[in-house]
CSV table of C-alpha atoms and ligand atoms in Angstrom, one decimal:
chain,number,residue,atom,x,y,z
M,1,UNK,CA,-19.4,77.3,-67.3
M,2,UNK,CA,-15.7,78.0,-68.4
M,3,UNK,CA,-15.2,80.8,-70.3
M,4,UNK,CA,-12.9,80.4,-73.4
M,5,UNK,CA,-10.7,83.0,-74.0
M,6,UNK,CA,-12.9,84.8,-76.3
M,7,UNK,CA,-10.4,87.0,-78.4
M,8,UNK,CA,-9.6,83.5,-80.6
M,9,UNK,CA,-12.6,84.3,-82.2
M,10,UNK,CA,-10.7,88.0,-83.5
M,11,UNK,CA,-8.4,85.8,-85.5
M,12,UNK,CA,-8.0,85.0,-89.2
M,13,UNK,CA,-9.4,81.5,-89.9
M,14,UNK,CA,-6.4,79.9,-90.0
M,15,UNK,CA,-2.9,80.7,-90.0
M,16,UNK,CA,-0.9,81.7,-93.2
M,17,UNK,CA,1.6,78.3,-93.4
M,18,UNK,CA,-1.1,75.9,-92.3
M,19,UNK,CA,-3.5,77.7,-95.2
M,20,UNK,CA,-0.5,76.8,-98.0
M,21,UNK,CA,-0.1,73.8,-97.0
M,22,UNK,CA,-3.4,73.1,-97.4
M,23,UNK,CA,-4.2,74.5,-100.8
M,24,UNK,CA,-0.6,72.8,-101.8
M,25,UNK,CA,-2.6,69.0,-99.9
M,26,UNK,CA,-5.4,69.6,-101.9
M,27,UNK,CA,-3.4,69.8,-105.4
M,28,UNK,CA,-1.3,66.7,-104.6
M,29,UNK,CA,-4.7,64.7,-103.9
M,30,UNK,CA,-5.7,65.9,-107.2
M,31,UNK,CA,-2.7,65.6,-109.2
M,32,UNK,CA,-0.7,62.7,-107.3
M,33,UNK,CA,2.1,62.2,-109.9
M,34,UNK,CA,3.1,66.2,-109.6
M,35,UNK,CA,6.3,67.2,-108.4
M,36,UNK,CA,6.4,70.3,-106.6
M,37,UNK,CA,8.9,73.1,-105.7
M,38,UNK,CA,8.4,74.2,-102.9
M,39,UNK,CA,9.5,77.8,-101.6
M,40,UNK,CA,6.9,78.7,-99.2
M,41,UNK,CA,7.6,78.2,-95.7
M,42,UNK,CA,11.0,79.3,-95.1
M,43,UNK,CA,12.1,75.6,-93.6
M,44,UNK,CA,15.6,75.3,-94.2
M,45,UNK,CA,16.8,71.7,-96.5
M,46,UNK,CA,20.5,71.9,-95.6
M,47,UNK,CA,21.3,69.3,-92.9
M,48,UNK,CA,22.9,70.4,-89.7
M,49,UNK,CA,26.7,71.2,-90.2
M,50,UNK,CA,29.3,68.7,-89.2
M,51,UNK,CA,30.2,70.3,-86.4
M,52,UNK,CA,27.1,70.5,-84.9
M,53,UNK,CA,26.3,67.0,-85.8
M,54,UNK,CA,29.6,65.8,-83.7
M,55,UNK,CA,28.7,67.7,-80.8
M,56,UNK,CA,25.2,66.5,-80.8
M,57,UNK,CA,26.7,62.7,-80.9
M,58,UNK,CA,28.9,63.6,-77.9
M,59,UNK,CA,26.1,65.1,-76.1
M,60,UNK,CA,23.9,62.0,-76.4
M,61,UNK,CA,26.9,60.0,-75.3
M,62,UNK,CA,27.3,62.2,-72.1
M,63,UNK,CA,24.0,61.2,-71.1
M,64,UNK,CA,24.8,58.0,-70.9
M,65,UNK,CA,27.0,57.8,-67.6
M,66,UNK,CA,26.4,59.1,-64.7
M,67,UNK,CA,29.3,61.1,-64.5
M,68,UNK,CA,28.4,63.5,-67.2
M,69,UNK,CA,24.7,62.8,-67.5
M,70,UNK,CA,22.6,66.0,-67.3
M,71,UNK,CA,18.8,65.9,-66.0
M,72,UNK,CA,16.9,69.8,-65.7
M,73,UNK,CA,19.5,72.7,-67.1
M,74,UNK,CA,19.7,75.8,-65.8
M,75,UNK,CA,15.7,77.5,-66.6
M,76,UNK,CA,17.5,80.4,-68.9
M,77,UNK,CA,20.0,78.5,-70.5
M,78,UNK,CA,23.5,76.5,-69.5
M,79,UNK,CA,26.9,78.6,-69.0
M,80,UNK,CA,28.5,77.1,-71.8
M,81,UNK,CA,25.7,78.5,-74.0
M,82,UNK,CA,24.9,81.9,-72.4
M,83,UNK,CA,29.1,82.5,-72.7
M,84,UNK,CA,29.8,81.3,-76.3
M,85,UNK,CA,26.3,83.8,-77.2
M,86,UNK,CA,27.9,86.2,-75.2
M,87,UNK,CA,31.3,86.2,-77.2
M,88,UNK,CA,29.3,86.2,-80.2
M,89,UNK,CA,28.0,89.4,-79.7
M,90,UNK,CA,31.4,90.5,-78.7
M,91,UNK,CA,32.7,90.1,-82.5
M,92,UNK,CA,29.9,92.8,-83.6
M,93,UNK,CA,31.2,94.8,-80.8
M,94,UNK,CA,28.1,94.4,-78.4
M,95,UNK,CA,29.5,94.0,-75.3
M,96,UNK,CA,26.5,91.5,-73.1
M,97,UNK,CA,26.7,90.2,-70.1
M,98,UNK,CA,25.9,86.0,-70.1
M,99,UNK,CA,23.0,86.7,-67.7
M,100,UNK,CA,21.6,89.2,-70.1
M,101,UNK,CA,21.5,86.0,-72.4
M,102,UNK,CA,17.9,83.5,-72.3
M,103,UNK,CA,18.4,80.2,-74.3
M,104,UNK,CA,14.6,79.4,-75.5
M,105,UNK,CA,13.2,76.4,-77.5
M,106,UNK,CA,13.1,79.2,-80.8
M,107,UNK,CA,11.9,82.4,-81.9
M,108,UNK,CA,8.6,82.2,-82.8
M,109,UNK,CA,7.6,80.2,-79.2
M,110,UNK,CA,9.5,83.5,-77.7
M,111,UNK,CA,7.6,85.9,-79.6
M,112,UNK,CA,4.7,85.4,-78.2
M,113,UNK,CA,5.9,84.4,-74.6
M,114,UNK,CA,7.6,87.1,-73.9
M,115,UNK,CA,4.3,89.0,-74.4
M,116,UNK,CA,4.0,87.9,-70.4
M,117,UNK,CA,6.0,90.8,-69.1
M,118,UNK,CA,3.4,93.3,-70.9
M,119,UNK,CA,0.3,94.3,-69.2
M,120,UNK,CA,-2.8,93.8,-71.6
M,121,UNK,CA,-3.6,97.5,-71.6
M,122,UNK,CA,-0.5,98.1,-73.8
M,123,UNK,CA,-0.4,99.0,-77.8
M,124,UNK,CA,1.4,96.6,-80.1
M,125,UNK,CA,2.7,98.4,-83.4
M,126,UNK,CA,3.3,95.9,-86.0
M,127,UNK,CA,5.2,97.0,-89.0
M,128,UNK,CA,3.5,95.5,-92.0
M,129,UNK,CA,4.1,93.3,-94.2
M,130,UNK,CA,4.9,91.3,-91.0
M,131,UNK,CA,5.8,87.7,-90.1
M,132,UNK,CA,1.6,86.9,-89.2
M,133,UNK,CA,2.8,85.5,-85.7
M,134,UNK,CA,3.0,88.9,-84.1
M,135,UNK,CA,0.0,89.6,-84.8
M,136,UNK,CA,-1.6,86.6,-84.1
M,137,UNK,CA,-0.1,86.4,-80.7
M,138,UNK,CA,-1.1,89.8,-80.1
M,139,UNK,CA,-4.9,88.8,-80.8
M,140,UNK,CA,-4.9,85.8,-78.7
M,141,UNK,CA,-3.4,88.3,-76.0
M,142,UNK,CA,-6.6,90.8,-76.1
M,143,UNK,CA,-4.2,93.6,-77.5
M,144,UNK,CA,-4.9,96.5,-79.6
M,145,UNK,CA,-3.1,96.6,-82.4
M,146,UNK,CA,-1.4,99.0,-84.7
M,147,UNK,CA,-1.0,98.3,-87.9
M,148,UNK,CA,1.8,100.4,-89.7
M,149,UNK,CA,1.7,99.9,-93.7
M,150,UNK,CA,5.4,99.7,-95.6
M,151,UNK,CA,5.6,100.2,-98.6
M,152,UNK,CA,8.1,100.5,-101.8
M,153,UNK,CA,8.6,104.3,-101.2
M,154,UNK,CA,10.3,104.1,-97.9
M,155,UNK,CA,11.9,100.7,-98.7
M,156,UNK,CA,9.9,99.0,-96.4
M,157,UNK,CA,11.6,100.7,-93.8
M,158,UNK,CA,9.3,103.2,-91.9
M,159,UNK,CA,10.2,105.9,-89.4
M,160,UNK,CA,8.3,106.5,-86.3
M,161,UNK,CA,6.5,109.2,-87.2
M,162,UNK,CA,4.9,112.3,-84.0
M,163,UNK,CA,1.6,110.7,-83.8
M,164,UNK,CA,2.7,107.6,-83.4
M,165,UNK,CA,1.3,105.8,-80.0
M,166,UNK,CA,2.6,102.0,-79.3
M,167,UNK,CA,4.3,100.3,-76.2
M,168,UNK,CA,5.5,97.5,-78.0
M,169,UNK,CA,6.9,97.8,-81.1
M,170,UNK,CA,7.9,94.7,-83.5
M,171,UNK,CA,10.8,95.2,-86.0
M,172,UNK,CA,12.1,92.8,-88.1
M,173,UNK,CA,15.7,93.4,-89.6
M,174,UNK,CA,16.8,92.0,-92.1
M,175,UNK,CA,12.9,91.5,-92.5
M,176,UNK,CA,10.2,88.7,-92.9
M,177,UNK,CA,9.0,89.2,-95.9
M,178,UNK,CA,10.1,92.1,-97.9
M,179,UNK,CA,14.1,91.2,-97.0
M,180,UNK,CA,14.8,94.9,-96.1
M,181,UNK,CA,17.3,95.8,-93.4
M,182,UNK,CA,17.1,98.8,-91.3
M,183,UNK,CA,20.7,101.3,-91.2
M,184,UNK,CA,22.3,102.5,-88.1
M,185,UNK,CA,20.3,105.7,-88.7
M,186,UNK,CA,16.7,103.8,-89.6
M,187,UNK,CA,16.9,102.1,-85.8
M,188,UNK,CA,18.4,104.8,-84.1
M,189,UNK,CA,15.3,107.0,-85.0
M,190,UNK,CA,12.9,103.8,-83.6
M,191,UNK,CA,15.3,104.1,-80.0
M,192,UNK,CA,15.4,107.2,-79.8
M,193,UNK,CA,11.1,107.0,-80.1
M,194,UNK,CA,11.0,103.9,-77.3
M,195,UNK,CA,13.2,106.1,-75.1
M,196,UNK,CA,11.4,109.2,-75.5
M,197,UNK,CA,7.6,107.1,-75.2
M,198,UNK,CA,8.6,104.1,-72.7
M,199,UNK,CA,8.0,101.8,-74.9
M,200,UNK,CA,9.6,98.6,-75.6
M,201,UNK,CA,11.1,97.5,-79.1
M,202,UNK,CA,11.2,93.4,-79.7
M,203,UNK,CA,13.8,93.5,-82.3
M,204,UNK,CA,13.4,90.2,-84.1
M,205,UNK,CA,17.1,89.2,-85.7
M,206,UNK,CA,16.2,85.8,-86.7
M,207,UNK,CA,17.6,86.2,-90.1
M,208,UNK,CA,21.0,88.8,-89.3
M,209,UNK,CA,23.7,85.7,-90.4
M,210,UNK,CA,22.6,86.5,-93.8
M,211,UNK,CA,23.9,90.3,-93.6
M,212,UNK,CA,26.8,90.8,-96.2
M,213,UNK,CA,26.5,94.9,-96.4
M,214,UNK,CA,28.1,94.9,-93.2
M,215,UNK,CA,27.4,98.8,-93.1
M,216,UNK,CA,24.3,97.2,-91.9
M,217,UNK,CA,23.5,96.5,-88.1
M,218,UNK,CA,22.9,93.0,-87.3
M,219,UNK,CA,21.4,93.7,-83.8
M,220,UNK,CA,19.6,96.2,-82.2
M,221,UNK,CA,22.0,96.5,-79.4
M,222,UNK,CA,24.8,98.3,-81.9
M,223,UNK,CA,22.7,101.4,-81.5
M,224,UNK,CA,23.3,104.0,-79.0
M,225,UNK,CA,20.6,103.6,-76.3
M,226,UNK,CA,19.4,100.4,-76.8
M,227,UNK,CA,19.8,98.7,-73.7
M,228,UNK,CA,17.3,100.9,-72.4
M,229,UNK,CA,14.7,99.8,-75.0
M,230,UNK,CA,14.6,96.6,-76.3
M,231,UNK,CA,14.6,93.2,-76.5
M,232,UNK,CA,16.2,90.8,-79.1
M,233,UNK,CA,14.9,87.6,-80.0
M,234,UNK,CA,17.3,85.3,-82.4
M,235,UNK,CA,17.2,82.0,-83.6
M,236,UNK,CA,19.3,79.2,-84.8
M,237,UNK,CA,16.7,77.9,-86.9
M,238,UNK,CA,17.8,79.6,-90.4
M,239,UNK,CA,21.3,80.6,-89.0
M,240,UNK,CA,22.5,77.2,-88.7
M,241,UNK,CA,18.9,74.6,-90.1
M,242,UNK,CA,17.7,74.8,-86.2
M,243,UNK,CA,13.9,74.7,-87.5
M,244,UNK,CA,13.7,71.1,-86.4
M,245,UNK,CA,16.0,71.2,-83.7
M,246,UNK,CA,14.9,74.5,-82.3
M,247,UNK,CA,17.0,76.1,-80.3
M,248,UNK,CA,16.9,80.2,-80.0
M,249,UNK,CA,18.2,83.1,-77.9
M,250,UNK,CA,16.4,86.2,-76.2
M,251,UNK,CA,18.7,89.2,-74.9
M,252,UNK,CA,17.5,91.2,-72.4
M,253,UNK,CA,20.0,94.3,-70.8
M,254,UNK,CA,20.1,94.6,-66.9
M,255,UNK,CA,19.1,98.3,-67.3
M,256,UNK,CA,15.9,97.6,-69.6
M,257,UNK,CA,13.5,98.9,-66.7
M,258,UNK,CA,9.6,100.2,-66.6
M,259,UNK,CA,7.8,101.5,-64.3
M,260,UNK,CA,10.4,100.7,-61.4
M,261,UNK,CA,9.9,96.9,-62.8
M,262,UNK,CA,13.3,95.1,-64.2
M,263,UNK,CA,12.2,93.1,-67.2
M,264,UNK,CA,15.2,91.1,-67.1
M,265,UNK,CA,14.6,90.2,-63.4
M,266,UNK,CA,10.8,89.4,-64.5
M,267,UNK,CA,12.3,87.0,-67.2
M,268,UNK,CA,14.2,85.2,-64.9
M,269,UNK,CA,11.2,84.8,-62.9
M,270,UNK,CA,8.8,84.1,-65.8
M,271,UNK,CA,11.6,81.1,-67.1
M,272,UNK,CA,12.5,79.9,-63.6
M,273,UNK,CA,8.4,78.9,-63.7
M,274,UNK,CA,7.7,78.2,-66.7
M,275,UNK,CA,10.2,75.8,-68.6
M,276,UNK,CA,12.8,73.5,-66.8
M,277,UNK,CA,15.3,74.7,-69.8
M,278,UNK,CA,16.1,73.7,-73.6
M,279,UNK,CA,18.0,70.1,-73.6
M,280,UNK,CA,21.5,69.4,-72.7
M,281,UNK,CA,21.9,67.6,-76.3
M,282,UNK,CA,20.2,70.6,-78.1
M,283,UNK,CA,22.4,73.0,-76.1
M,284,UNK,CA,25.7,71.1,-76.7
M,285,UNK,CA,24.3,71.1,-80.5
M,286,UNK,CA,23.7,75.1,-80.4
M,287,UNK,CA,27.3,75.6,-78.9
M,288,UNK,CA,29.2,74.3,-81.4
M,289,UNK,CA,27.5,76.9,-83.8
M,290,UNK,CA,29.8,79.3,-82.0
M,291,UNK,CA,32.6,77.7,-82.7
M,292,UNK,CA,35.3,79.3,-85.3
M,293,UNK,CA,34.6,75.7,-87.1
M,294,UNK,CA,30.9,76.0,-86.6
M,295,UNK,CA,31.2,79.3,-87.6
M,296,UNK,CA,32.6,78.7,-91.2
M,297,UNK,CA,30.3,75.6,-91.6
M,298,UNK,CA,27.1,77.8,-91.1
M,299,UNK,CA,28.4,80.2,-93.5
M,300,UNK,CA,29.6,77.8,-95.8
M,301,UNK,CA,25.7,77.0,-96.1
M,302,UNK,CA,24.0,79.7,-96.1
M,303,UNK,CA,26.3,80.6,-98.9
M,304,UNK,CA,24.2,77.7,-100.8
M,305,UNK,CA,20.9,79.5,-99.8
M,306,UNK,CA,22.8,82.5,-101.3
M,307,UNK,CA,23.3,81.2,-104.4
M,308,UNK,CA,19.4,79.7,-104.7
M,309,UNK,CA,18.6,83.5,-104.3
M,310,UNK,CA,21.1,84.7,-107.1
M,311,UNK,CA,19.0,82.2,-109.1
M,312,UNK,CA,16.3,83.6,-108.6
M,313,UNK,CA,16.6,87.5,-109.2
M,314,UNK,CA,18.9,86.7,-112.3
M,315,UNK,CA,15.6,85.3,-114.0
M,316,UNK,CA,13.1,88.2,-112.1
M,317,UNK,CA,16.1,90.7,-113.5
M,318,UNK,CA,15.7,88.8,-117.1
M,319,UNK,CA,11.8,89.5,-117.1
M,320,UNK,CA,11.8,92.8,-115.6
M,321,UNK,CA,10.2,92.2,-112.8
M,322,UNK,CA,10.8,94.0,-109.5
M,323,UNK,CA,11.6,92.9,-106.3
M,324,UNK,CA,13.5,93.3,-103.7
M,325,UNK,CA,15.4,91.5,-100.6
M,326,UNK,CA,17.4,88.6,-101.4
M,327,UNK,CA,21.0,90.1,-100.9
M,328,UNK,CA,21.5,90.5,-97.3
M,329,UNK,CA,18.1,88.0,-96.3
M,330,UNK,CA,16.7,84.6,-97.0
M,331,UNK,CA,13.9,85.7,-99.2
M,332,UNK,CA,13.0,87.6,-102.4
M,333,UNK,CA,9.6,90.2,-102.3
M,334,UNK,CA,8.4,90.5,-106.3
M,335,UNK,CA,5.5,92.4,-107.3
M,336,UNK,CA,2.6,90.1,-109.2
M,337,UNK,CA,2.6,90.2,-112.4
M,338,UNK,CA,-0.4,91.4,-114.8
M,339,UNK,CA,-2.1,92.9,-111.9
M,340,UNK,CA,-3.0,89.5,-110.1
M,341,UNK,CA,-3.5,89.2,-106.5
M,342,UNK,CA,-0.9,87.4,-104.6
M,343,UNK,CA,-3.5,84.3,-104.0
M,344,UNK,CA,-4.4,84.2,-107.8
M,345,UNK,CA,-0.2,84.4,-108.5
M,346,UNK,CA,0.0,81.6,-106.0
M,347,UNK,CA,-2.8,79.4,-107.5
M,348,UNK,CA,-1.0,80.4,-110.8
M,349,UNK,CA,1.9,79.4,-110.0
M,350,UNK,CA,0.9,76.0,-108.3
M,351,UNK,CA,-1.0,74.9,-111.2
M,352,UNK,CA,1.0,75.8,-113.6
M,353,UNK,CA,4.6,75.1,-112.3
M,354,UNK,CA,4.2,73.5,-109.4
M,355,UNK,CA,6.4,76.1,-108.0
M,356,UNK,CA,4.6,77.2,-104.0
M,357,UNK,CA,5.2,80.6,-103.0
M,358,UNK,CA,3.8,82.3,-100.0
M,359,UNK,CA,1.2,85.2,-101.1
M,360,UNK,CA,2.2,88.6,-100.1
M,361,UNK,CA,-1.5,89.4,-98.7
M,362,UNK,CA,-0.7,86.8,-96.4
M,363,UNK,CA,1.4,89.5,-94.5
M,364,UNK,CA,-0.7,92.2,-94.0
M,365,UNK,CA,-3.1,93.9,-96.2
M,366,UNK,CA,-0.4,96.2,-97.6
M,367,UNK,CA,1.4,92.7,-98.8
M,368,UNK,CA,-1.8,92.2,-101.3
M,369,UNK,CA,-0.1,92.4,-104.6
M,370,UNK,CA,3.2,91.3,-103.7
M,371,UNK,CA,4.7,87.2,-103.3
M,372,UNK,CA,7.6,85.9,-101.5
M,373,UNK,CA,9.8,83.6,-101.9
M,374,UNK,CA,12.0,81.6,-99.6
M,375,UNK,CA,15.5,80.5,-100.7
M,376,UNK,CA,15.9,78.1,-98.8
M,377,UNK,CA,14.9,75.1,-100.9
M,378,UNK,CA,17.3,72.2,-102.6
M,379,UNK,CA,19.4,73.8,-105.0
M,380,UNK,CA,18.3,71.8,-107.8
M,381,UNK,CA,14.9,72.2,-107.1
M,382,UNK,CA,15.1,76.6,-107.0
M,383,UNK,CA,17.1,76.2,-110.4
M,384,UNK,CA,14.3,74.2,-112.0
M,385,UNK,CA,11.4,76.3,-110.3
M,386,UNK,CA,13.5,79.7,-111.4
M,387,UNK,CA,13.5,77.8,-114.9
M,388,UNK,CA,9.8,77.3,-115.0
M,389,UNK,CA,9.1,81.0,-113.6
M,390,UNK,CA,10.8,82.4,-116.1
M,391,UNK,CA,8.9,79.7,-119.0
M,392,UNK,CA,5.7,81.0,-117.5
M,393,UNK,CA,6.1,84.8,-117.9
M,394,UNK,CA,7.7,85.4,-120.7
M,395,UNK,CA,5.7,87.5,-122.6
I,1,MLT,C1,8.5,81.9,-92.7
I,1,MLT,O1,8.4,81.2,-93.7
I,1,MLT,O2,8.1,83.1,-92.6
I,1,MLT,C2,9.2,81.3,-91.5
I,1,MLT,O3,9.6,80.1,-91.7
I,1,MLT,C3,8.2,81.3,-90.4
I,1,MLT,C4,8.9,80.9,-89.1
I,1,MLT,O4,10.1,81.1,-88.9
I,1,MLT,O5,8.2,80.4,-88.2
């Protein structure tokens, strides 16, 4: 008989998102009238700039003649993508080379393909609180695990410290949950550990458009000795609303080698396989992101998202409670009041306000005690739910 693969039964029940959106199901059956705010899941409500929309429209139309139809792209991405990326990087001062660019179908798909070029035998460190996915990917993958606990007296930003053994290690900046950002100095101490060790860092920079402290690196490659370490994944999803589009970006340098293997040579081997690359439409769509128009359009939004999060720590500065993240990320980390648990906070908060949250335990076990929000609901809606927080706990 087939054998399963058994480490599925090492996970958690269910995964975090899918576990909210149940609990937040099984309220609406109950209460059908209720209005909810939702600022769980952090799934963008701004629709796709106007830039992106046009180019998206002109794709679609290209497909309909022969002369500029488009059947398989390129497995790792098209040109015109891998270039504009390419110059992108450029403006942060990273110099890439467009073959050292990988268009995927997102982030979180990448995260846990890219696990192919590992051997099973290695060690994934996992920073906690962390985005559940690593981890989960990690299980399904028969890996040991390391589980390294954040907390508020290192910022959420830990060092690698002597003892530390891992071959992958996951970083997050600016970070999902706790919306901490790693300095120049913070990541130089994590390359300078993967250089020593042979490890491999999998930087994830998903959320770096929302750096404004622009002391602050927004890629891994900005250190000194990167390219010999790591591997950044990005996405489009919260940069520019891509989370139903999907569309991301994996950069891997030419001279990121182990063990005489080249792991950008093994991507291009692993894509060339296994996808026949991202749609021309979606493609054409991501491009125009690049684009000084596109540019000031992305940013134009995610100054709205900006402002929901303003919104929000003005009433958590009003009732004194702390948090942190927000200014240069996408989400706000507070600490429960009272002494509840982040699911009792969350169940507090749904059937009381309405308001969903995502419960810090959720995480990581060092996330028990904390909740998070996302900012990236309506505008109305996070000025109504900051309202109704503030209502609630006011002593
Ligand atoms: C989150 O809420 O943590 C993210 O939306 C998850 C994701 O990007 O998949």
């Amino acid at each position: 008989m087939i054998t399963p693969n058994l480490f599925y039964a090492d996970l958690k029940d269910s995964y975090l998102f899918y576990n909210i959106a149940q609990k937040t199901k099984a309220y609406l059956n109950a209460h059908p009238q209720a209005r909810l705010y939702r600022m769980g899941i952090g799934d963008v409500s701004l629709p796709l700039c106007d830039a992106v929309i046009r180019a998206l429209h002109e794709a679609v139309d290209d497909q309909a003649v022969p002369e500029t139809f488009h059947g398989y792209m390129p497995e790792c991405g098209a040109p015109f993508l891998r270039d504009a990326i390419s110059e992108y990087y450029k403006t942060r001062g990273v110099a890439l080379s467009p073959d050292e660019v990988f268009v995927s179908s997102g982030a979180s798909d990448e995260l846990g393909d890219i696990l192919d070029l590992f051997d099973r035998s290695n060690t994934s460190l996992v920073i906690e609180p962390a985005y559940p996915a690593y981890v989960d990917a990690n299980v399904m993958g028969g890996r040991k695990i390391v589980h390294l606990a954040s907390g508020r007296e290192n910022g959420f930003r830990p060092a690698p410290d002597e003892g530390l053994r891992a071959d992958i290690l996951y970083i997050c900046s600016p970070n999902n949950p706790t919306g901490a950002v790693f300095t120049r100095t913070q990541l130089k101490e994590w390359v300078d550990y993967a250089n020593k060790n042979g490890s491999v860092i999998l930087f994830d920079a998903a959320y770096e458009a929302f750096i404004e402290d622009e002391s602050l690196p927004h890629s891994i490659f900005e250190i000194e000795g990167a390219r010999t370490c790591a591997i950044e994944i990005c996405s489009l999803s919260k940069t520019a609303g891509f989370t139903g589009t999907r569309l991301g970006y994996t950069i891997i340098p030419k001279e990121l080698e182990r063990k005489g293997m080249n792991l950008n040579a093994m991507w291009v081997r692993n894509r060339t396989t296994k996808t026949n690359g991202v749609s021309y439409i979606i493609q054409k769509g991501a491009a125009a992101v690049f684009t000084p128009e596109g540019q000031k359009q992305i940013h134009d939004n995610i100054k709205i998202y900006k402002e929901n999060a303003a919104c929000l720590m003005k009433v958590l500065d009003e009732l004194g409670i702390w948090y942190c993240g927000g200014k240069n990320a996408p989400y706000i980390w507070m600490k429960c009041p009272d002494g509840m648990t982040s699911w009792e906070f969350f169940d507090h908060l749904l059937h009381e306000i309405q308001v969903v949250g995502t419960p810090g335990e959720g995480f990581g076990s060092c996330g028990e005690g904390y909740f998070r929000f996302s900012t990236f609901g309506r505008p109305e809606d996070t000025r109504i739910a900051a309202e109704r927080i503030k209502e609630l706990l006011k002593k």
